[in-house]
């Protein structure tokens, strides 16, 4: 779909194969690397990424949930990795959706500061952090659309925002939800 000349897509696949300016990583507060998409990004990108994460850790002590930090992309076919920390799902009454929304906003702001034209997001928090997939997808899409609508085209570096879904459930949810927004535009 297209919002103010920014193309928003969802694709099923592996984010480490994505080519563009910024790949977003679903990291942890210590930026330590881990399992899931974080593990895949560090494995495919090589040790340069973890080295820069260690420098950020030394300087600012990592990231709180909702925040984001930028590193090199190592061997990956992108210019940067933005590491954001999603909320751990604890039933929903702890502001998890607001924190998840902040992850997408912080990442877009950081990417915009690098004049990124394209950015790829995984389905943050929907794996090891157990955030319900439907609510996470709705939150992600709404936040991205709001961000674009809140910035005039002259103040917008992005041409393309891609959601890369790894599992079938997320791929189907994103396709459905993007179609829904398209129909109601
Ligand atoms: N490409 C795209 N998406 C992927 C890939 C991939 N290669 N691999 C997994 N996913 P998760 P979280 C999807 O668990 O829930 C780590 O240990 C996966 O299907 O990676 O935010 C961190 O260090 C799911 O939909 O991240 C943290 O400790 C989505 O990525 C913790 O996990 C997110 O799942 C973060 O948990």
CSV table of C-alpha atoms and ligand atoms in Angstrom, one decimal:
chain,number,residue,atom,x,y,z
A,1,UNK,CA,0.0,0.0,0.0
A,2,UNK,CA,1.0,3.6,-0.5
A,3,UNK,CA,0.7,6.4,2.2
A,4,UNK,CA,1.9,9.9,1.1
A,5,UNK,CA,4.1,8.3,-1.5
A,6,UNK,CA,5.7,5.9,0.9
A,7,UNK,CA,5.3,2.2,-0.2
A,8,UNK,CA,4.5,-0.1,2.7
A,9,UNK,CA,4.8,-3.8,2.0
A,10,UNK,CA,4.8,-7.1,3.9
A,11,UNK,CA,6.8,-10.1,2.7
A,12,UNK,CA,7.4,-13.6,4.1
A,13,UNK,CA,11.1,-14.2,4.4
A,14,UNK,CA,14.4,-13.9,6.3
A,15,UNK,CA,15.3,-10.3,7.1
A,16,UNK,CA,19.0,-11.0,6.8
A,17,UNK,CA,18.6,-11.4,3.1
A,18,UNK,CA,16.8,-8.0,2.7
A,19,UNK,CA,18.6,-5.3,0.7
A,20,UNK,CA,18.2,-1.7,1.5
A,21,UNK,CA,19.3,1.0,4.0
A,22,UNK,CA,18.3,-0.1,7.4
A,23,UNK,CA,17.4,-3.5,8.9
A,24,UNK,CA,15.8,-3.3,12.3
A,25,UNK,CA,16.7,-6.0,14.9
A,26,UNK,CA,14.5,-7.2,17.8
A,27,UNK,CA,17.2,-7.1,20.5
A,28,UNK,CA,17.4,-7.1,24.3
A,29,UNK,CA,18.2,-4.3,26.8
A,30,UNK,CA,21.9,-5.2,27.0
A,31,UNK,CA,22.2,-5.5,23.1
A,32,UNK,CA,23.9,-8.8,23.8
A,33,UNK,CA,22.7,-10.8,20.9
A,34,UNK,CA,20.5,-13.8,21.5
A,35,UNK,CA,18.1,-16.1,19.7
A,36,UNK,CA,15.4,-15.5,17.1
A,37,UNK,CA,16.0,-12.7,14.6
A,38,UNK,CA,18.7,-11.2,16.8
A,39,UNK,CA,20.7,-14.4,16.6
A,40,UNK,CA,20.2,-14.6,12.8
A,41,UNK,CA,21.3,-11.0,12.3
A,42,UNK,CA,24.5,-11.4,14.4
A,43,UNK,CA,25.3,-14.8,12.7
A,44,UNK,CA,24.9,-13.5,9.2
A,45,UNK,CA,26.4,-10.1,9.8
A,46,UNK,CA,29.5,-11.2,11.7
A,47,UNK,CA,31.3,-9.9,14.8
A,48,UNK,CA,31.5,-6.3,13.7
A,49,UNK,CA,27.9,-5.7,14.8
A,50,UNK,CA,28.4,-7.1,18.3
A,51,UNK,CA,31.6,-5.1,18.7
A,52,UNK,CA,29.6,-1.9,18.1
A,53,UNK,CA,26.9,-3.1,20.4
A,54,UNK,CA,29.5,-3.5,23.1
A,55,UNK,CA,30.7,0.1,22.6
A,56,UNK,CA,27.1,1.4,23.0
A,57,UNK,CA,26.7,-0.7,26.1
A,58,UNK,CA,29.9,0.9,27.5
A,59,UNK,CA,28.8,4.4,26.6
A,60,UNK,CA,25.1,4.3,27.6
A,61,UNK,CA,24.4,1.0,29.2
A,62,UNK,CA,22.3,-0.5,26.5
A,63,UNK,CA,18.7,0.4,25.7
A,64,UNK,CA,15.4,0.5,27.6
A,65,UNK,CA,12.4,-1.2,26.0
A,66,UNK,CA,11.0,1.1,23.3
A,67,UNK,CA,14.4,2.7,22.6
A,68,UNK,CA,16.7,2.0,19.6
A,69,UNK,CA,20.4,2.2,18.8
A,70,UNK,CA,22.2,2.3,15.5
A,71,UNK,CA,25.2,0.2,14.4
A,72,UNK,CA,27.0,-0.9,11.3
A,73,UNK,CA,25.5,-3.8,9.4
A,74,UNK,CA,28.6,-6.0,9.2
A,75,UNK,CA,28.4,-8.3,6.1
A,76,UNK,CA,24.7,-7.8,5.7
A,77,UNK,CA,23.4,-6.1,2.5
A,78,UNK,CA,22.2,-3.0,4.4
A,79,UNK,CA,23.9,0.3,5.5
A,80,UNK,CA,22.9,0.1,9.1
A,81,UNK,CA,21.2,-2.1,11.8
A,82,UNK,CA,18.9,-0.4,14.2
A,83,UNK,CA,18.6,-2.5,17.4
A,84,UNK,CA,15.4,-1.9,19.3
A,85,UNK,CA,14.1,-3.6,22.4
A,86,UNK,CA,10.6,-4.8,22.4
A,87,UNK,CA,8.4,-5.3,25.5
A,88,UNK,CA,8.1,-8.7,27.1
A,89,UNK,CA,4.4,-9.6,27.1
A,90,UNK,CA,3.0,-9.8,30.6
A,91,UNK,CA,-0.7,-9.8,29.9
A,92,UNK,CA,-1.1,-6.3,28.4
A,93,UNK,CA,-1.7,-4.1,31.5
A,94,UNK,CA,1.9,-2.9,31.7
A,95,UNK,CA,1.7,-0.6,28.7
A,96,UNK,CA,3.2,-3.3,26.4
A,97,UNK,CA,1.4,-2.0,23.3
A,98,UNK,CA,2.6,1.6,23.9
A,99,UNK,CA,6.2,0.4,24.3
A,100,UNK,CA,6.0,-1.7,21.1
A,101,UNK,CA,4.7,1.4,19.3
A,102,UNK,CA,7.6,3.4,20.7
A,103,UNK,CA,10.0,0.7,19.2
A,104,UNK,CA,8.7,1.4,15.7
A,105,UNK,CA,8.7,5.2,16.2
A,106,UNK,CA,12.3,5.3,17.7
A,107,UNK,CA,13.6,3.1,14.9
A,108,UNK,CA,12.0,5.3,12.2
A,109,UNK,CA,13.3,8.5,13.8
A,110,UNK,CA,16.8,7.1,14.0
A,111,UNK,CA,16.7,5.9,10.4
A,112,UNK,CA,15.3,9.2,9.3
A,113,UNK,CA,18.3,10.9,11.0
A,114,UNK,CA,20.5,8.9,8.6
A,115,UNK,CA,18.3,9.9,5.6
A,116,UNK,CA,17.4,6.3,5.1
A,117,UNK,CA,15.1,5.7,2.1
A,118,UNK,CA,14.2,2.1,3.0
A,119,UNK,CA,13.8,0.2,6.2
A,120,UNK,CA,12.8,-3.4,7.0
A,121,UNK,CA,11.1,-4.4,10.3
A,122,UNK,CA,10.8,-7.9,11.8
A,123,UNK,CA,7.7,-8.6,13.9
A,124,UNK,CA,9.2,-7.2,17.1
A,125,UNK,CA,8.3,-9.0,20.4
A,126,UNK,CA,6.2,-11.7,18.7
A,127,UNK,CA,8.7,-14.5,19.3
A,128,UNK,CA,10.6,-15.1,22.5
A,129,UNK,CA,8.9,-12.0,24.1
A,130,UNK,CA,5.4,-13.6,23.4
A,131,UNK,CA,3.5,-10.5,22.4
A,132,UNK,CA,0.2,-11.6,20.7
A,133,UNK,CA,0.8,-11.5,17.0
A,134,UNK,CA,-2.5,-9.8,15.9
A,135,UNK,CA,-2.2,-6.9,18.4
A,136,UNK,CA,1.5,-6.5,17.5
A,137,UNK,CA,0.8,-6.4,13.8
A,138,UNK,CA,-2.0,-3.8,14.3
A,139,UNK,CA,0.3,-1.7,16.5
A,140,UNK,CA,3.2,-1.9,14.1
A,141,UNK,CA,1.1,-0.9,11.0
A,142,UNK,CA,-0.8,1.9,12.8
A,143,UNK,CA,2.4,3.4,14.2
A,144,UNK,CA,4.1,3.4,10.8
A,145,UNK,CA,1.1,5.0,9.1
A,146,UNK,CA,0.8,7.6,11.8
A,147,UNK,CA,4.5,8.4,11.6
A,148,UNK,CA,4.2,8.9,7.8
A,149,UNK,CA,1.1,11.0,8.1
A,150,UNK,CA,2.7,13.1,10.8
A,151,UNK,CA,5.5,14.2,8.6
A,152,UNK,CA,5.0,16.2,5.4
A,153,UNK,CA,6.5,14.6,2.2
A,154,UNK,CA,9.1,17.3,2.1
A,155,UNK,CA,10.3,16.1,5.6
A,156,UNK,CA,10.3,12.4,4.8
A,157,UNK,CA,13.3,10.4,3.6
A,158,UNK,CA,11.5,7.1,3.3
A,159,UNK,CA,10.4,5.6,0.0
A,160,UNK,CA,9.8,2.1,1.2
A,161,UNK,CA,8.9,0.5,4.6
A,162,UNK,CA,8.9,-3.3,4.5
A,163,UNK,CA,7.6,-5.7,7.2
A,164,UNK,CA,9.5,-9.0,6.9
A,165,UNK,CA,7.4,-11.8,8.4
A,166,UNK,CA,9.2,-15.0,9.2
A,167,UNK,CA,6.3,-17.2,10.2
A,168,UNK,CA,3.1,-18.0,8.3
A,169,UNK,CA,0.8,-16.6,11.0
A,170,UNK,CA,2.5,-13.1,10.9
A,171,UNK,CA,2.6,-13.2,7.1
A,172,UNK,CA,-1.1,-13.8,6.9
A,173,UNK,CA,-1.9,-11.2,9.6
A,174,UNK,CA,0.1,-8.5,7.9
A,175,UNK,CA,-1.4,-9.2,4.5
A,176,UNK,CA,-4.9,-9.1,6.0
A,177,UNK,CA,-4.3,-5.9,7.9
A,178,UNK,CA,-2.6,-4.0,5.1
A,179,UNK,CA,-5.5,-5.0,2.8
A,180,UNK,CA,-7.9,-3.7,5.4
A,181,UNK,CA,-6.2,-0.3,5.6
A,182,UNK,CA,-6.1,-0.1,1.8
A,183,UNK,CA,-9.8,-0.7,1.6
A,184,UNK,CA,-10.6,2.0,4.2
A,185,UNK,CA,-8.2,4.6,2.9
B,1,LIG,N1,14.0,-12.9,9.8
B,1,LIG,C1,12.8,-12.2,10.1
B,1,LIG,N2,12.1,-12.5,11.2
B,1,LIG,C2,12.6,-13.5,12.0
B,1,LIG,C3,13.8,-14.2,11.7
B,1,LIG,C4,14.5,-13.9,10.5
B,1,LIG,N3,15.7,-14.5,10.2
B,1,LIG,N4,14.0,-15.1,12.7
B,1,LIG,C5,13.0,-15.0,13.6
B,1,LIG,N5,12.1,-14.1,13.1
B,1,LIG,P1,12.2,-12.9,18.3
B,1,LIG,P2,11.4,-11.0,20.3
B,1,LIG,C6,10.8,-13.6,13.7
B,1,LIG,O1,12.1,-14.1,19.2
B,1,LIG,O2,10.1,-11.7,20.5
B,1,LIG,C7,16.2,-12.6,21.3
B,1,LIG,O3,16.9,-13.6,22.0
B,1,LIG,C8,10.1,-14.5,14.7
B,1,LIG,O4,9.3,-15.4,13.9
B,1,LIG,O5,13.4,-12.9,17.4
B,1,LIG,O6,11.4,-9.5,20.2
B,1,LIG,C9,16.7,-11.2,21.7
B,1,LIG,O7,18.0,-11.1,22.0
B,1,LIG,C10,9.2,-13.5,15.4
B,1,LIG,O8,8.0,-13.3,14.7
B,1,LIG,O9,12.3,-11.5,19.1
B,1,LIG,C11,15.8,-10.9,22.9
B,1,LIG,O10,16.3,-11.4,24.1
B,1,LIG,C12,10.0,-12.2,15.4
B,1,LIG,O11,11.1,-12.4,14.5
B,1,LIG,C13,14.5,-11.6,22.5
B,1,LIG,O12,14.9,-12.7,21.6
B,1,LIG,C14,10.5,-11.7,16.7
B,1,LIG,O13,10.9,-12.9,17.5
B,1,LIG,C15,13.5,-10.7,21.8
B,1,LIG,O14,12.3,-11.4,21.6
